[in-house]
XYZ file of C-alpha atoms in Angstrom:
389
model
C 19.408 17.826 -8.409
C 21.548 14.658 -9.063
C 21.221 11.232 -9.768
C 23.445 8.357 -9.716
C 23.566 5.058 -12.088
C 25.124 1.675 -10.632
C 26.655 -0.750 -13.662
C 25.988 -3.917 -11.885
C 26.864 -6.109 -15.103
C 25.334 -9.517 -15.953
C 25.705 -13.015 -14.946
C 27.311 -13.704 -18.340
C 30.286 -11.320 -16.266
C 32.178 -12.149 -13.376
C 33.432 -15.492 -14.306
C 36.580 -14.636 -12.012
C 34.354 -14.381 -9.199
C 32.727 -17.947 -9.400
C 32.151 -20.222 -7.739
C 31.132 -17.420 -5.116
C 28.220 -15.662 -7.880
C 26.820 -19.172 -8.188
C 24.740 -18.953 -4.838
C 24.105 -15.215 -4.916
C 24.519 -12.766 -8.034
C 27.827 -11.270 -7.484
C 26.746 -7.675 -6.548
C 24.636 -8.613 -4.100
C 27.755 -10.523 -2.393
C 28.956 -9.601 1.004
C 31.679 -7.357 1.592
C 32.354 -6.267 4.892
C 29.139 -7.517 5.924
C 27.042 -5.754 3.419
C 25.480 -6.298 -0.339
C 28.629 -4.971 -2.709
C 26.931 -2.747 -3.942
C 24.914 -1.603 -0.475
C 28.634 0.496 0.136
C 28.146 2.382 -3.489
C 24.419 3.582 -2.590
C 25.464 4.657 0.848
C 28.022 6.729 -1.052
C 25.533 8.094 -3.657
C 22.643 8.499 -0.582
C 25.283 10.686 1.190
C 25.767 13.616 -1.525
C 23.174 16.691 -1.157
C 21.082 17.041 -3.743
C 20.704 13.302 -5.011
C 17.178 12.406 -5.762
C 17.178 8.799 -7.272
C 19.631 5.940 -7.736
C 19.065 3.213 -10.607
C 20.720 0.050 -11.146
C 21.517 -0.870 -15.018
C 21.997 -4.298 -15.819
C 20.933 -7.721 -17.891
C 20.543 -9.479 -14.675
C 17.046 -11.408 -14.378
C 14.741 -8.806 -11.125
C 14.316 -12.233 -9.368
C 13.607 -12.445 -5.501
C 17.078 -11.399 -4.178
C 17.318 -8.336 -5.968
C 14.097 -7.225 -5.466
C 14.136 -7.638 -1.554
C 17.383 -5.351 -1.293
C 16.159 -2.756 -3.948
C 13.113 -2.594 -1.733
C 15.469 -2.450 1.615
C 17.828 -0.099 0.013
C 14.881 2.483 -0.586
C 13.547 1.781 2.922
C 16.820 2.695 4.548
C 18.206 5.883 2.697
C 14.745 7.096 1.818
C 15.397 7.577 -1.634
C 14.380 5.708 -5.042
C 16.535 2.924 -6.038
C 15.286 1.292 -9.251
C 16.690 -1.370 -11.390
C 16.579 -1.089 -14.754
C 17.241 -4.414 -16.769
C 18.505 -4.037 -20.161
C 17.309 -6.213 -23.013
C 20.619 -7.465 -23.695
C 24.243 -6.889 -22.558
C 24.793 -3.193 -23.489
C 28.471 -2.683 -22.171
C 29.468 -0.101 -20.049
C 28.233 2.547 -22.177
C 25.352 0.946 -23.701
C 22.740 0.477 -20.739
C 23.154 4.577 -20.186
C 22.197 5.202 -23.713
C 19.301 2.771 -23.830
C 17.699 4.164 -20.698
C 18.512 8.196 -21.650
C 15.232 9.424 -20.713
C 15.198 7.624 -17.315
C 18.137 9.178 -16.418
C 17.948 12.504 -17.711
C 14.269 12.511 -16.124
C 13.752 15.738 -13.770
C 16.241 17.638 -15.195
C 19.632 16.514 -13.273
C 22.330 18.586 -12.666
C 24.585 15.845 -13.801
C 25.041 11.945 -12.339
C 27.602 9.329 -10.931
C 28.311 6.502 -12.515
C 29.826 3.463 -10.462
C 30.837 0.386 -11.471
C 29.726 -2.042 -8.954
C 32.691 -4.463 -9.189
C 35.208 -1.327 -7.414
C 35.778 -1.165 -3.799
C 36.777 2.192 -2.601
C 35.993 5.643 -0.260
C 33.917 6.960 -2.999
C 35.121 10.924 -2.597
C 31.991 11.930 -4.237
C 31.477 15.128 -2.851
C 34.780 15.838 -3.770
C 34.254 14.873 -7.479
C 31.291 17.298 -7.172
C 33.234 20.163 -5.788
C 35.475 19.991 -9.091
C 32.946 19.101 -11.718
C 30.737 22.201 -10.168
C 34.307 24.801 -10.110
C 35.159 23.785 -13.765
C 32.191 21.828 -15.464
C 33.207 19.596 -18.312
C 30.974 16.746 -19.659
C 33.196 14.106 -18.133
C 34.861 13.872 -14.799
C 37.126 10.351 -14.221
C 37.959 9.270 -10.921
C 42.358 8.165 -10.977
C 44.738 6.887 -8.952
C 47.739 5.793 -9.550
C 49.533 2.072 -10.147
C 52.919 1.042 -10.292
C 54.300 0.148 -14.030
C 53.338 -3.252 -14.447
C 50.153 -3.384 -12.366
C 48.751 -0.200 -14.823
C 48.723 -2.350 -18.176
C 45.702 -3.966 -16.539
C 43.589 -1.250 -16.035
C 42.598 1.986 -18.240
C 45.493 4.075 -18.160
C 45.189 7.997 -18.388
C 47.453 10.696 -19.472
C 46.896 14.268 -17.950
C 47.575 17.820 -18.612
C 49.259 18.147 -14.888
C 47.670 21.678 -14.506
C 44.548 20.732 -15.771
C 43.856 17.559 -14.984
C 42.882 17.513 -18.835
C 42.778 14.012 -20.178
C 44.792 14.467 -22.713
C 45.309 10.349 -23.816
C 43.562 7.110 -22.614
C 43.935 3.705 -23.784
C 42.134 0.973 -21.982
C 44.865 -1.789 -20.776
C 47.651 -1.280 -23.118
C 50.285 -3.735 -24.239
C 53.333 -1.163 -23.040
C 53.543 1.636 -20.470
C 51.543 4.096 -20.941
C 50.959 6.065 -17.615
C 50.479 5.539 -13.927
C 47.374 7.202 -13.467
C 44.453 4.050 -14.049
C 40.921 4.548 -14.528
C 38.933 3.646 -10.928
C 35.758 3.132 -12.885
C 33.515 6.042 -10.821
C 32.747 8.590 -13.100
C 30.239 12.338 -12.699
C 28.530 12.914 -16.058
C 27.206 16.322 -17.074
C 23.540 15.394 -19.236
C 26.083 16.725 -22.669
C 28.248 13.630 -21.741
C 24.936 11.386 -23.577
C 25.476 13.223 -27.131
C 28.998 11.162 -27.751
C 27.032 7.837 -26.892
C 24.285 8.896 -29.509
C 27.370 9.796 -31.788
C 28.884 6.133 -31.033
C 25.056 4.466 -30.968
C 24.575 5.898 -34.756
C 27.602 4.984 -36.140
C 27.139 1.834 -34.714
C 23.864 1.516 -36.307
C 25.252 2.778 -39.749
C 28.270 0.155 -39.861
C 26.264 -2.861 -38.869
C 27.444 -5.028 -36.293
C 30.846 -4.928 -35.310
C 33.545 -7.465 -34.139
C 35.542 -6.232 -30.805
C 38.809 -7.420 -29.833
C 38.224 -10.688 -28.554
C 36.369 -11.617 -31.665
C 32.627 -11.764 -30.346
C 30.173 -9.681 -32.510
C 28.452 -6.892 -30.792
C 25.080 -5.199 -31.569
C 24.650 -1.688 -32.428
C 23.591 -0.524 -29.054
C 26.803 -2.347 -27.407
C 28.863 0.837 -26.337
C 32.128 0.656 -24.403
C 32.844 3.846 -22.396
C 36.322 2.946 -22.239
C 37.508 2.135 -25.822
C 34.456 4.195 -27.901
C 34.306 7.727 -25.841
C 37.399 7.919 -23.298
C 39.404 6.637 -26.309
C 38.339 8.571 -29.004
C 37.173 12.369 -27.021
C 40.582 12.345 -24.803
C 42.721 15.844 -25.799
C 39.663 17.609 -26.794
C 38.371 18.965 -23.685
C 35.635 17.125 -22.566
C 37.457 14.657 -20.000
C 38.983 15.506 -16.661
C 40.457 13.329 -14.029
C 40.166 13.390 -9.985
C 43.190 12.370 -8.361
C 42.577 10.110 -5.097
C 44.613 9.191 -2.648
C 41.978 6.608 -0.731
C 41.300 3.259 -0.820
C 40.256 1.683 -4.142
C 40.396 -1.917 -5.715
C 38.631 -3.632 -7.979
C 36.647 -6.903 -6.935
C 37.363 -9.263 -9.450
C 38.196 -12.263 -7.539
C 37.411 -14.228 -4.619
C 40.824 -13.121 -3.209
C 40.146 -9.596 -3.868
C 36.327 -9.946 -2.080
C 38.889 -10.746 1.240
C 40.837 -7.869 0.441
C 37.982 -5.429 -0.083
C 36.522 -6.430 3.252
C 39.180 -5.855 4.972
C 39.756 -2.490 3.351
C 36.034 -1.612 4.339
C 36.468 -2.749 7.865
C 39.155 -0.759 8.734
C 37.426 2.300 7.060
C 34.480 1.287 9.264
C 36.340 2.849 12.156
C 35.303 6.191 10.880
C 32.213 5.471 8.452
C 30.472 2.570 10.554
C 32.021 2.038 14.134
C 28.621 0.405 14.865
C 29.061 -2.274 12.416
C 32.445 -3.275 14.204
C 32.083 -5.874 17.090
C 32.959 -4.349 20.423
C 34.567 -6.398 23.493
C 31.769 -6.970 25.940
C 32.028 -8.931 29.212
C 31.234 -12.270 28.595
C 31.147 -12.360 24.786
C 34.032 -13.799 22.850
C 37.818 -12.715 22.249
C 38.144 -10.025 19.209
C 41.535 -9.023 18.196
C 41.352 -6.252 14.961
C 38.356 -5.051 12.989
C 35.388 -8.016 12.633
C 32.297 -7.807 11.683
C 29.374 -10.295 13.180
C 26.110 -10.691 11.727
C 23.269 -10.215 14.121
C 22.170 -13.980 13.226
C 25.602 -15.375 14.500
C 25.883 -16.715 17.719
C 28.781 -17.023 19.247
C 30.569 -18.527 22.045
C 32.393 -16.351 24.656
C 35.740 -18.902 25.031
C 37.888 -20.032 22.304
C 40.703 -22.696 22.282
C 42.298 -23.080 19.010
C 42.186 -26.178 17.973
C 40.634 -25.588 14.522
C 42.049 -22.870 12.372
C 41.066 -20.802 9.385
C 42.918 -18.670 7.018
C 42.476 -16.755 3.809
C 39.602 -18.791 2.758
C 36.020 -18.114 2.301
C 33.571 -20.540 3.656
C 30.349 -21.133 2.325
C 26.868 -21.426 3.123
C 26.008 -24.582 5.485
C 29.231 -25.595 5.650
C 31.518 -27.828 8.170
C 35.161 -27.722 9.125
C 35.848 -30.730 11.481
C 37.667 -30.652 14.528
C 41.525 -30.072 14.336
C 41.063 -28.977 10.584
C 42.935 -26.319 9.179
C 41.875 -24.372 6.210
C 44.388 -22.299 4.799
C 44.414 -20.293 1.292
C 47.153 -18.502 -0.279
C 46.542 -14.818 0.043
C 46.719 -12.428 -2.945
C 47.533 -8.900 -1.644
C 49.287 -6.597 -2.944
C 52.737 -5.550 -2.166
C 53.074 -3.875 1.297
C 56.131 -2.137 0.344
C 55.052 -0.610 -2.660
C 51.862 2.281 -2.329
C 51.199 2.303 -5.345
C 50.455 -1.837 -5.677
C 47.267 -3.129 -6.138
C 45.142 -6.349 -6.009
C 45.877 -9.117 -8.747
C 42.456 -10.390 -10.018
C 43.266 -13.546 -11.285
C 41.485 -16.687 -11.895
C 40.773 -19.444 -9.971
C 42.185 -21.345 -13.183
C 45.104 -20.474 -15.567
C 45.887 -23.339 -18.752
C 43.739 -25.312 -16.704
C 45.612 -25.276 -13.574
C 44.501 -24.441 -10.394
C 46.148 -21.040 -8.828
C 47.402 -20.593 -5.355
C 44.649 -18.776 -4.059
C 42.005 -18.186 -1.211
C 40.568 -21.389 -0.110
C 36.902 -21.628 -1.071
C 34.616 -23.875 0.863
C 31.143 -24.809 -0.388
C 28.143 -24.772 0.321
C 26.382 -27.436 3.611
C 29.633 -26.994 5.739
C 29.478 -27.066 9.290
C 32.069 -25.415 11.608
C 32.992 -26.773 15.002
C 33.000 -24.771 18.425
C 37.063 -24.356 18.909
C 37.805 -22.391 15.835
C 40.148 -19.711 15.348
C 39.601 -17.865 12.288
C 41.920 -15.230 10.221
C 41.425 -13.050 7.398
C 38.091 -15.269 6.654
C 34.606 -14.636 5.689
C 31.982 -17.073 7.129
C 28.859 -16.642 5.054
C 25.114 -17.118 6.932
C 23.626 -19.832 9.726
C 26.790 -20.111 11.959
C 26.889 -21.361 15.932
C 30.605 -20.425 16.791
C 32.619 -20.627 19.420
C 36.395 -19.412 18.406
C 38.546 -16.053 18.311
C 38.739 -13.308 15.696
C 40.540 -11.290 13.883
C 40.044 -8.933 10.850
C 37.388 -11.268 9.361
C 33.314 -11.499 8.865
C 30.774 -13.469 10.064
C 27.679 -13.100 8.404
């Protein structure tokens, strides 16, 4: 039996991602035509042997959440439950605090995603190698080039191994190339180090973190309080993974994880890809339209847009052109990953993807790139490797 617990953070998180989490919480936002987080639960639904998925987080159950959790259970026929913590608990925290729900039934041992990652999810995988060599933590790695791994956890391993022998969560120098993806397996023994971090906590009081902000004794960070402090002792073990992975910080990086979904959906969800048909309009790469759009079977470009994400209800005149300033990573380096910067650095505005808001109408004659077009659209343009939801 297995279980599975999504980290789907707060609305106090996320800042990066505004002003997109304004009109929908940020898990919930489409990515390749889905709910972010949809992609991790069709991972989790897909292992043998998993009986129950729960959500962990200190956002408010309101009407959104509560449809999809509802849809979600309809669809893969398992339980999906949300679980809201009392207060922001870390990443670490939330799966102390709600123990018994997890460890309820007698699990094998459970995933833990964070919701904020785009990848394959190798899963089964992860499985396989926690069940040939069980240890109380299993990471998920891949690897970064030098400068792009001081912004993620970085991981030294016993080669042989796959020991963690060393972690330090985004260090100031080089430490290795192998970064934390943020998908863990947990044996039920991987709770007794949070218990060990939840009492201390409790028997030094409150305790200031790094960027100065007092945190409560049930506040525990997976990354600095147990990866930290148990690496070398033979408890944590990576999984190396050579698939697609990147972390949705960003607007920019939403675009990129959609289109890294899309072209996976050539294998995992050919149905979700639109198909020529006679009659219907142009498509040139992988796009994905929402059932709800209609669209036009000519287009004549006369309107054009480009890296940019346009919002609910909202209009691009005729003749426009809407262009952002994509973010990708380098195409010449495999190893390079998305930047997840801010839409705002020393209060300047970055180059970035363009963001349109919301009570925007499009025009028939539209041809649009690298886009997503969120709901309520009559279109009539051409496509390519973009979403129209």
């Amino acid at each position: 039996m297995l279980k599975a617990v999504i980290l789907i953070g707060g609305p106090q998180k996320g800042t990066r991602f505004r002003p997109l989490s304004f009109e929908v919480p940020k898990p919930l936002f489409p990515v390749a035509g889905v709910p972010m987080i949809q992609h991790h639960i069709e991972a989790c639904a897909q292992v043998p042997g998993m009986q129950e998925i729960l959500l962990i987080g200190f956002y408010q159950p309101d009407e959104p959440l509560t449809r999809f959790l509802e849809a979600a259970q309809q669809e893969f026929n398992l339980p999906v439950r949300y679980l809201q913590e009392f207060a922001p608990l870390g990443t670490g925290g939330g799966l102390y605090h709600f123990r018994d729900q997890i460890l309820a039934g007698g699990p094998e041992a459970f995933f833990v995603l964070n919701a904020d990652v785009c990848s394959d999810f190798p899963l089964s995988a992860m499985l396989a190698a926690h069940r040939h060599q069980p240890h109380p933590f299993l990471l998920l790695g891949t690897t970064a080039n030098r400068t792009q791994s001081l912004n993620y956890g970085c991981i030294v391993e016993n080669p042989q191994t796959h020991e963690v022998l060393h972690y330090v969560e985004k260090p100031s120098t080089f430490v290795s190339d192998i970064i934390n993806c943020g998908v863990y397996l947990f044996s039920p023994e991987a709770l007794k180090p949070l218990r060990d971090v939840f009492q201390r906590n409790q028997k030094d009081g409150q305790l200031e973190d790094s960027s100065g902000l007092w945190r409560g004794a049930g506040t525990i960070r997976l990354e600095q309080d147990v990866f930290s402090a148990l690496a070398g002792q033979g408890q944590i073990y990576v999984y190396l993974t050579d698939g697609i992975w990147s972390q949705i910080k960003s607007a920019g990086s939403a675009l990129y994880a959609s289109r890294l979904y899309l072209g996976q959906y050539q294998l995992t969800h050919p149905e979700r890809l639109t198909k020529h048909s006679p009659g219907g309009p142009r498509i040139r790469g992988n796009v994905y339209i929402h059932p709800t759009a209609k669209v036009a079977p000519s287009a004549v470009e006369h309107t054009c847009v480009l890296h940019s994400i346009v919002g609910w209800g909202s209009t691009v005149g005729r003749w426009a052109r809407v262009e952002g300033t994509p973010n990708d990573p380098n195409p010449n380096d495999p190893r390079a990953h998305m930047d997840s910067e801010s839409l705002f650095k020393d209060g300047k505005l970055l180059p970035a993807i363009t963001i349109l808001g919301c009570r925007v109408r499009i025009p028939a004659e539209v041809l649009i790139l690298n886009s997503i077009v969120l709901p309520h659209k009559e279109l009539s343009r051409s496509f390519t490797n973009q979403i129209i939801l």
